[in-house]
Amino acid sequence: MRPMNFDFDAQVTAALFDNTGAVFALGDGSVRFEDRTRVEAHDGAVLCACVHPSGDGIVTGGDDGKVVWTRRDEDPVVLATAKNQWIDAIDASPASGLIAFSFGRTLSVIDPKEVGFRRDFQHERTVSGVAFEPKGRRIATSTYGGAALWYARIEKQQPVKLPWAGSHTGVAFSPDGAFVVTTMQDNQMHGWRIKDAKNLRMGGYPGKVRSMAFLANGQLMATSGAQGAVLWPFIGSNGPMGREATEIGYDDTTLVNLVSARADQGLLAAGLTDGRVWVAHPAAQGLNFVKAEKGSAIVALSLSPAVDKVAWADEDGAAGVLIL
């Protein structure tokens, strides 16, 4: 199979892999599959997307206030709505089968297998990011002033608050569930060790960090926001505390805009602001430029679960699926 190229007439919000192959979510409300199947999912733009907990199709949030499940050969299914609101962030847990999404100051949790199950959790400020822990029982949210931890199924509860000044824009759990890490509006990241809420300061970036990804069985976290991919060590109970980050693929003519990896694999993909895409094993020497021609900035990037393919899209709607 040779590389597949697409030229979409709308901005690409996300590039993902479900169990059929690559899937692209677009700003015109459509979902496009690797075999070029097109499904109209939203009346308006897709703002966020994740793979369905089953691995079959993707779940998208739109500016029409709908959470929609789209599969290749099925009609789209509206799983939840938020009236007159935009769905800002979304995540799904294969472990628990739950889906979490945010709109305004609200975090909502639904179970696609249990019609009528929904939990709504309120925050003091707008929720910008949502992430399930690996076991799928807890959810982290990012907001202004830090992060919050919620139990997914408990109706009335007070969250565990992880405070840190500033605007936090995205959130992730480490694969062992021991740490929560956020991207921030200014050029830094922040993290907490959950058991004692100890802070991890992760600064020194020349640009804004747009994405992060764990790899190498959770021993490394890669981030964008610098001239190369920044790698933080997450070995042992202290994670990156007191340790320096390293950088691979340094190039002073461009910035890494996005990174993608799989927690159980050792390969890292990076999409650059000059339109190139490379993959590398951090322990080995050299980069493999799977998209070597320059162009518009890469705005969507995903490695497949088996790390045998990479899907990418740039800000002009050009996209591709490359065999590694």
Tab-separated table of C-alpha atoms in Angstrom:
chain	number	residue	atom	x	y	z
A	1	MET	CA	0.000	0.000	0.000
A	2	ARG	CA	1.409	3.364	-0.999
A	3	PRO	CA	0.873	6.601	0.929
A	4	MET	CA	-2.631	8.056	0.658
A	5	ASN	CA	-3.108	11.778	0.204
A	6	PHE	CA	-6.217	13.883	0.750
A	7	ASP	CA	-7.044	17.480	-0.045
A	8	PHE	CA	-9.905	18.484	2.230
A	9	ASP	CA	-11.852	21.692	1.672
A	10	ALA	CA	-12.005	22.448	5.389
A	11	GLN	CA	-9.623	22.695	8.343
A	12	VAL	CA	-8.847	19.350	9.980
A	13	THR	CA	-9.619	19.274	13.714
A	14	ALA	CA	-8.208	15.813	14.445
A	15	ALA	CA	-6.521	12.834	12.830
A	16	LEU	CA	-7.184	9.541	14.633
A	17	PHE	CA	-7.067	5.778	14.132
A	18	ASP	CA	-10.070	3.588	14.889
A	19	ASN	CA	-10.015	-0.163	14.272
A	20	THR	CA	-10.655	0.343	10.538
A	21	GLY	CA	-7.850	2.823	9.863
A	22	ALA	CA	-7.318	6.571	9.781
A	23	VAL	CA	-10.220	8.946	10.479
A	24	PHE	CA	-10.222	12.731	10.035
A	25	ALA	CA	-12.626	15.141	11.771
A	26	LEU	CA	-13.170	18.417	9.932
A	27	GLY	CA	-14.206	21.992	10.564
A	28	ASP	CA	-17.131	21.614	8.146
A	29	GLY	CA	-18.776	19.094	10.495
A	30	SER	CA	-17.872	16.029	8.437
A	31	VAL	CA	-15.916	12.911	9.363
A	32	ARG	CA	-13.753	11.358	6.618
A	33	PHE	CA	-12.426	7.803	6.698
A	34	GLU	CA	-9.270	6.375	5.144
A	35	ASP	CA	-11.333	4.691	2.378
A	36	ARG	CA	-12.707	8.189	1.544
A	37	THR	CA	-16.129	7.525	3.074
A	38	ARG	CA	-17.669	10.837	4.163
A	39	VAL	CA	-20.213	11.159	6.975
A	40	GLU	CA	-21.960	14.414	7.905
A	41	ALA	CA	-21.780	14.413	11.706
A	42	HIS	CA	-22.416	18.011	12.845
A	43	ASP	CA	-24.281	21.166	11.868
A	44	GLY	CA	-21.151	23.274	12.165
A	45	ALA	CA	-17.529	22.646	13.041
A	46	VAL	CA	-16.069	19.640	14.829
A	47	LEU	CA	-14.150	21.138	17.773
A	48	CYS	CA	-12.756	17.987	19.419
A	49	ALA	CA	-12.597	14.258	18.765
A	50	CYS	CA	-11.469	10.961	20.251
A	51	VAL	CA	-11.750	7.281	19.373
A	52	HIS	CA	-14.910	5.552	20.667
A	53	PRO	CA	-14.219	3.350	23.730
A	54	SER	CA	-14.970	0.265	21.606
A	55	GLY	CA	-12.396	1.285	19.000
A	56	ASP	CA	-15.159	1.362	16.386
A	57	GLY	CA	-15.443	4.863	14.932
A	58	ILE	CA	-14.858	8.207	16.602
A	59	VAL	CA	-16.758	10.465	18.994
A	60	THR	CA	-16.801	14.168	18.144
A	61	GLY	CA	-17.893	17.346	19.899
A	62	GLY	CA	-19.185	20.242	17.835
A	63	ASP	CA	-20.129	23.890	18.025
A	64	ASP	CA	-23.720	22.648	17.558
A	65	GLY	CA	-23.627	21.355	21.167
A	66	LYS	CA	-23.739	17.700	20.131
A	67	VAL	CA	-21.576	14.694	20.997
A	68	VAL	CA	-21.773	12.333	18.020
A	69	TRP	CA	-20.565	8.769	17.403
A	70	THR	CA	-19.578	8.228	13.767
A	71	ARG	CA	-18.748	4.840	12.215
A	72	ARG	CA	-17.826	4.114	8.641
A	73	ASP	CA	-20.963	2.336	7.426
A	74	GLU	CA	-23.550	3.561	9.935
A	75	ASP	CA	-25.627	6.679	10.386
A	76	PRO	CA	-24.122	9.030	12.996
A	77	VAL	CA	-25.563	8.659	16.512
A	78	VAL	CA	-26.071	11.644	18.830
A	79	LEU	CA	-24.887	10.459	22.253
A	80	ALA	CA	-25.436	13.682	24.222
A	81	THR	CA	-26.267	17.353	23.827
A	82	ALA	CA	-25.480	20.608	25.588
A	83	LYS	CA	-27.989	23.243	24.569
A	84	ASN	CA	-26.543	26.477	23.150
A	85	GLN	CA	-23.012	25.424	24.135
A	86	TRP	CA	-19.859	24.390	22.330
A	87	ILE	CA	-18.318	21.005	23.158
A	88	ASP	CA	-14.741	22.063	23.926
A	89	ALA	CA	-12.914	18.882	24.935
A	90	ILE	CA	-13.566	15.136	24.859
A	91	ASP	CA	-11.984	11.846	25.917
A	92	ALA	CA	-13.022	8.193	26.087
A	93	SER	CA	-11.856	5.248	28.150
A	94	PRO	CA	-11.553	1.764	26.596
A	95	ALA	CA	-11.085	0.419	30.157
A	96	SER	CA	-14.393	1.692	31.588
A	97	GLY	CA	-16.296	2.318	28.344
A	98	LEU	CA	-17.140	5.856	29.461
A	99	ILE	CA	-16.998	9.114	27.489
A	100	ALA	CA	-16.273	12.494	29.110
A	101	PHE	CA	-16.702	15.903	27.513
A	102	SER	CA	-16.774	19.530	28.564
A	103	PHE	CA	-18.823	22.597	27.687
A	104	GLY	CA	-18.386	25.928	29.434
A	105	ARG	CA	-17.734	25.189	33.115
A	106	THR	CA	-19.283	21.709	33.021
A	107	LEU	CA	-17.699	18.262	32.777
A	108	SER	CA	-20.174	15.586	31.641
A	109	VAL	CA	-19.777	11.807	31.732
A	110	ILE	CA	-21.913	9.373	29.731
A	111	ASP	CA	-21.942	5.613	29.254
A	112	PRO	CA	-22.842	4.708	25.640
A	113	LYS	CA	-23.993	1.262	26.814
A	114	GLU	CA	-26.311	2.682	29.492
A	115	VAL	CA	-28.963	4.983	28.043
A	116	GLY	CA	-29.864	7.710	30.506
A	117	PHE	CA	-26.621	7.582	32.490
A	118	ARG	CA	-25.107	11.045	32.744
A	119	ARG	CA	-23.121	12.917	35.364
A	120	ASP	CA	-22.565	16.688	35.217
A	121	PHE	CA	-19.802	18.223	37.343
A	122	GLN	CA	-19.482	21.998	37.763
A	123	HIS	CA	-16.297	24.085	37.855
A	124	GLU	CA	-15.692	27.688	38.839
A	125	ARG	CA	-14.005	28.443	35.502
A	126	THR	CA	-14.216	27.172	31.912
A	127	VAL	CA	-12.987	23.601	31.411
A	128	SER	CA	-10.335	23.460	28.667
A	129	GLY	CA	-9.197	19.837	28.765
A	130	VAL	CA	-10.485	16.393	29.805
A	131	ALA	CA	-8.564	13.145	30.342
A	132	PHE	CA	-9.369	9.723	31.781
A	133	GLU	CA	-6.919	7.905	34.022
A	134	PRO	CA	-5.708	4.601	32.479
A	135	LYS	CA	-8.267	2.531	34.457
A	136	GLY	CA	-11.074	4.856	33.372
A	137	ARG	CA	-12.488	5.456	36.861
A	138	ARG	CA	-11.252	9.008	37.393
A	139	ILE	CA	-11.171	12.054	35.150
A	140	ALA	CA	-8.824	15.037	35.214
A	141	THR	CA	-9.911	18.435	33.953
A	142	SER	CA	-7.781	21.487	33.212
A	143	THR	CA	-9.060	24.969	33.904
A	144	TYR	CA	-7.862	28.392	34.992
A	145	GLY	CA	-5.907	27.950	38.220
A	146	GLY	CA	-4.994	24.288	37.870
A	147	ALA	CA	-6.539	20.861	37.461
A	148	ALA	CA	-9.324	18.903	39.173
A	149	LEU	CA	-9.819	15.158	39.693
A	150	TRP	CA	-13.297	13.610	39.616
A	151	TYR	CA	-14.648	10.084	40.039
A	152	ALA	CA	-16.479	9.308	36.814
A	153	ARG	CA	-19.574	7.591	38.224
A	154	ILE	CA	-20.144	9.240	41.618
A	155	GLU	CA	-22.966	11.750	41.435
A	156	LYS	CA	-22.363	14.103	44.372
A	157	GLN	CA	-18.722	14.753	45.194
A	158	GLN	CA	-16.106	17.410	45.751
A	159	PRO	CA	-13.164	17.160	43.346
A	160	VAL	CA	-9.544	16.894	44.374
A	161	LYS	CA	-8.095	20.238	43.336
A	162	LEU	CA	-4.533	20.525	42.046
A	163	PRO	CA	-3.823	24.262	42.136
A	164	TRP	CA	-1.250	26.184	40.125
A	165	ALA	CA	-1.596	29.811	39.014
A	166	GLY	CA	-2.284	30.497	35.366
A	167	SER	CA	-4.421	29.237	32.508
A	168	HIS	CA	-4.162	25.486	31.910
A	169	THR	CA	-5.166	24.483	28.364
A	170	GLY	CA	-4.934	20.675	28.216
A	171	VAL	CA	-4.454	17.697	30.536
A	172	ALA	CA	-3.144	14.124	30.579
A	173	PHE	CA	-2.547	11.282	33.032
A	174	SER	CA	0.714	9.358	33.025
A	175	PRO	CA	0.166	5.716	31.935
A	176	ASP	CA	0.732	4.479	35.515
A	177	GLY	CA	-1.899	6.910	36.823
A	178	ALA	CA	0.564	8.478	39.267
A	179	PHE	CA	0.913	11.926	37.661
A	180	VAL	CA	-1.297	14.546	36.022
A	181	VAL	CA	0.300	16.959	33.553
A	182	THR	CA	-1.168	20.099	31.965
A	183	THR	CA	-0.208	22.351	29.084
A	184	MET	CA	-0.469	26.066	29.819
A	185	GLN	CA	-1.340	29.291	28.015
A	186	ASP	CA	2.147	30.634	28.557
A	187	ASN	CA	5.226	28.727	27.358
A	188	GLN	CA	5.346	26.045	30.037
A	189	MET	CA	3.737	22.898	31.396
A	190	HIS	CA	2.886	21.845	34.903
A	191	GLY	CA	2.457	18.535	36.673
A	192	TRP	CA	1.435	17.048	39.995
A	193	ARG	CA	2.192	13.766	41.696
A	194	ILE	CA	-1.287	12.681	42.708
A	195	LYS	CA	-0.493	10.908	45.994
A	196	ASP	CA	0.860	14.067	47.665
A	197	ALA	CA	-0.030	16.851	45.136
A	198	LYS	CA	3.671	17.660	44.830
A	199	ASN	CA	4.295	20.111	41.991
A	200	LEU	CA	6.352	19.403	38.878
A	201	ARG	CA	7.591	22.581	37.209
A	202	MET	CA	8.201	22.036	33.512
A	203	GLY	CA	9.302	25.262	31.859
A	204	GLY	CA	11.897	26.676	29.490
A	205	TYR	CA	9.885	26.365	26.281
A	206	PRO	CA	10.393	28.884	23.451
A	207	GLY	CA	6.809	28.358	22.238
A	208	LYS	CA	3.387	27.303	23.471
A	209	VAL	CA	3.032	23.575	24.174
A	210	ARG	CA	0.157	22.288	22.034
A	211	SER	CA	0.509	18.560	22.571
A	212	MET	CA	2.069	15.863	24.737
A	213	ALA	CA	2.328	12.096	24.437
A	214	PHE	CA	3.673	9.273	26.588
A	215	LEU	CA	5.810	6.499	25.096
A	216	ALA	CA	8.281	3.743	26.015
A	217	ASN	CA	5.913	2.107	28.535
A	218	GLY	CA	5.302	5.484	30.146
A	219	GLN	CA	8.970	6.140	30.867
A	220	LEU	CA	9.080	9.180	28.595
A	221	MET	CA	6.713	12.055	27.896
A	222	ALA	CA	7.255	13.930	24.638
A	223	THR	CA	5.959	17.454	24.047
A	224	SER	CA	5.814	20.043	21.292
A	225	GLY	CA	6.653	23.719	21.766
A	226	ALA	CA	10.382	23.766	20.996
A	227	GLN	CA	12.775	23.470	18.039
A	228	GLY	CA	12.866	19.714	18.684
A	229	ALA	CA	10.660	17.250	20.516
A	230	VAL	CA	11.161	17.697	24.270
A	231	LEU	CA	11.451	14.460	26.283
A	232	TRP	CA	10.782	14.357	30.022
A	233	PRO	CA	11.782	11.244	32.018
A	234	PHE	CA	8.980	9.555	33.982
A	235	ILE	CA	10.967	6.770	35.632
A	236	GLY	CA	10.369	5.815	39.257
A	237	SER	CA	8.106	7.395	41.839
A	238	ASN	CA	9.464	10.946	41.359
A	239	GLY	CA	8.824	11.231	37.637
A	240	PRO	CA	10.653	14.252	36.188
A	241	MET	CA	11.275	15.877	39.604
A	242	GLY	CA	14.821	17.176	39.734
A	243	ARG	CA	15.584	15.877	36.259
A	244	GLU	CA	16.347	17.756	33.074
A	245	ALA	CA	14.447	17.305	29.840
A	246	THR	CA	16.267	16.301	26.652
A	247	GLU	CA	15.470	17.243	23.066
A	248	ILE	CA	15.606	15.297	19.803
A	249	GLY	CA	15.307	16.535	16.232
A	250	TYR	CA	16.530	20.047	17.023
A	251	ASP	CA	16.126	22.406	14.053
A	252	ASP	CA	16.422	26.159	14.606
A	253	THR	CA	14.412	26.954	11.445
A	254	THR	CA	11.130	25.491	12.709
A	255	LEU	CA	9.162	24.371	15.791
A	256	VAL	CA	7.584	21.050	16.671
A	257	ASN	CA	3.846	21.808	16.578
A	258	LEU	CA	2.456	18.371	17.508
A	259	VAL	CA	3.718	15.049	18.839
A	260	SER	CA	2.093	11.624	18.813
A	261	ALA	CA	3.063	8.325	20.418
A	262	ARG	CA	1.601	5.189	21.977
A	263	ALA	CA	2.314	4.594	25.648
A	264	ASP	CA	3.282	0.931	25.121
A	265	GLN	CA	5.524	1.605	22.104
A	266	GLY	CA	8.889	3.306	21.647
A	267	LEU	CA	8.250	5.313	18.485
A	268	LEU	CA	7.600	9.065	18.421
A	269	ALA	CA	6.061	11.120	15.601
A	270	ALA	CA	6.444	14.890	15.307
A	271	GLY	CA	4.656	17.394	13.043
A	272	LEU	CA	6.482	20.638	12.396
A	273	THR	CA	5.328	24.202	11.747
A	274	ASP	CA	7.096	24.024	8.352
A	275	GLY	CA	4.850	21.151	7.240
A	276	ARG	CA	7.276	18.256	7.655
A	277	VAL	CA	6.634	15.073	9.662
A	278	TRP	CA	9.253	12.792	11.167
A	279	VAL	CA	9.292	9.624	13.257
A	280	ALA	CA	12.115	8.489	15.523
A	281	HIS	CA	13.082	6.088	18.282
A	282	PRO	CA	14.466	8.402	20.989
A	283	ALA	CA	17.075	5.818	21.988
A	284	ALA	CA	18.411	5.557	18.409
A	285	GLN	CA	20.182	8.133	16.267
A	286	GLY	CA	18.544	10.067	13.457
A	287	LEU	CA	15.085	11.021	12.234
A	288	ASN	CA	13.016	9.434	9.483
A	289	PHE	CA	11.242	12.207	7.568
A	290	VAL	CA	8.082	10.456	6.399
A	291	LYS	CA	6.857	13.775	4.950
A	292	ALA	CA	9.939	15.670	3.833
A	293	GLU	CA	8.380	18.396	1.690
A	294	LYS	CA	7.725	21.684	3.443
A	295	GLY	CA	4.347	23.410	3.508
A	296	SER	CA	1.736	24.697	5.915
A	297	ALA	CA	1.967	23.875	9.628
A	298	ILE	CA	0.899	20.397	10.758
A	299	VAL	CA	-2.303	20.754	12.817
A	300	ALA	CA	-3.359	17.095	13.268
A	301	LEU	CA	-1.156	14.046	13.851
A	302	SER	CA	-1.635	10.483	15.033
A	303	LEU	CA	0.352	7.265	15.187
A	304	SER	CA	-1.683	4.090	14.728
A	305	PRO	CA	-1.990	1.711	17.715
A	306	ALA	CA	0.494	-0.720	16.128
A	307	VAL	CA	2.747	2.251	15.164
A	308	ASP	CA	2.801	1.031	11.561
A	309	LYS	CA	1.063	4.122	10.127
A	310	VAL	CA	0.964	7.844	10.745
A	311	ALA	CA	-1.898	10.197	9.800
A	312	TRP	CA	-1.286	13.924	9.413
A	313	ALA	CA	-3.029	17.082	8.236
A	314	ASP	CA	-1.864	20.647	7.691
A	315	GLU	CA	-3.698	23.913	8.235
A	316	ASP	CA	-4.631	24.195	4.529
A	317	GLY	CA	-6.583	20.907	4.552
A	318	ALA	CA	-3.922	18.730	2.948
A	319	ALA	CA	-3.667	15.370	4.734
A	320	GLY	CA	-2.135	11.955	4.360
A	321	VAL	CA	-1.771	8.440	5.726
A	322	LEU	CA	1.777	7.095	5.569
A	323	ILE	CA	2.984	3.521	6.012
A	324	LEU	CA	5.982	3.257	8.326
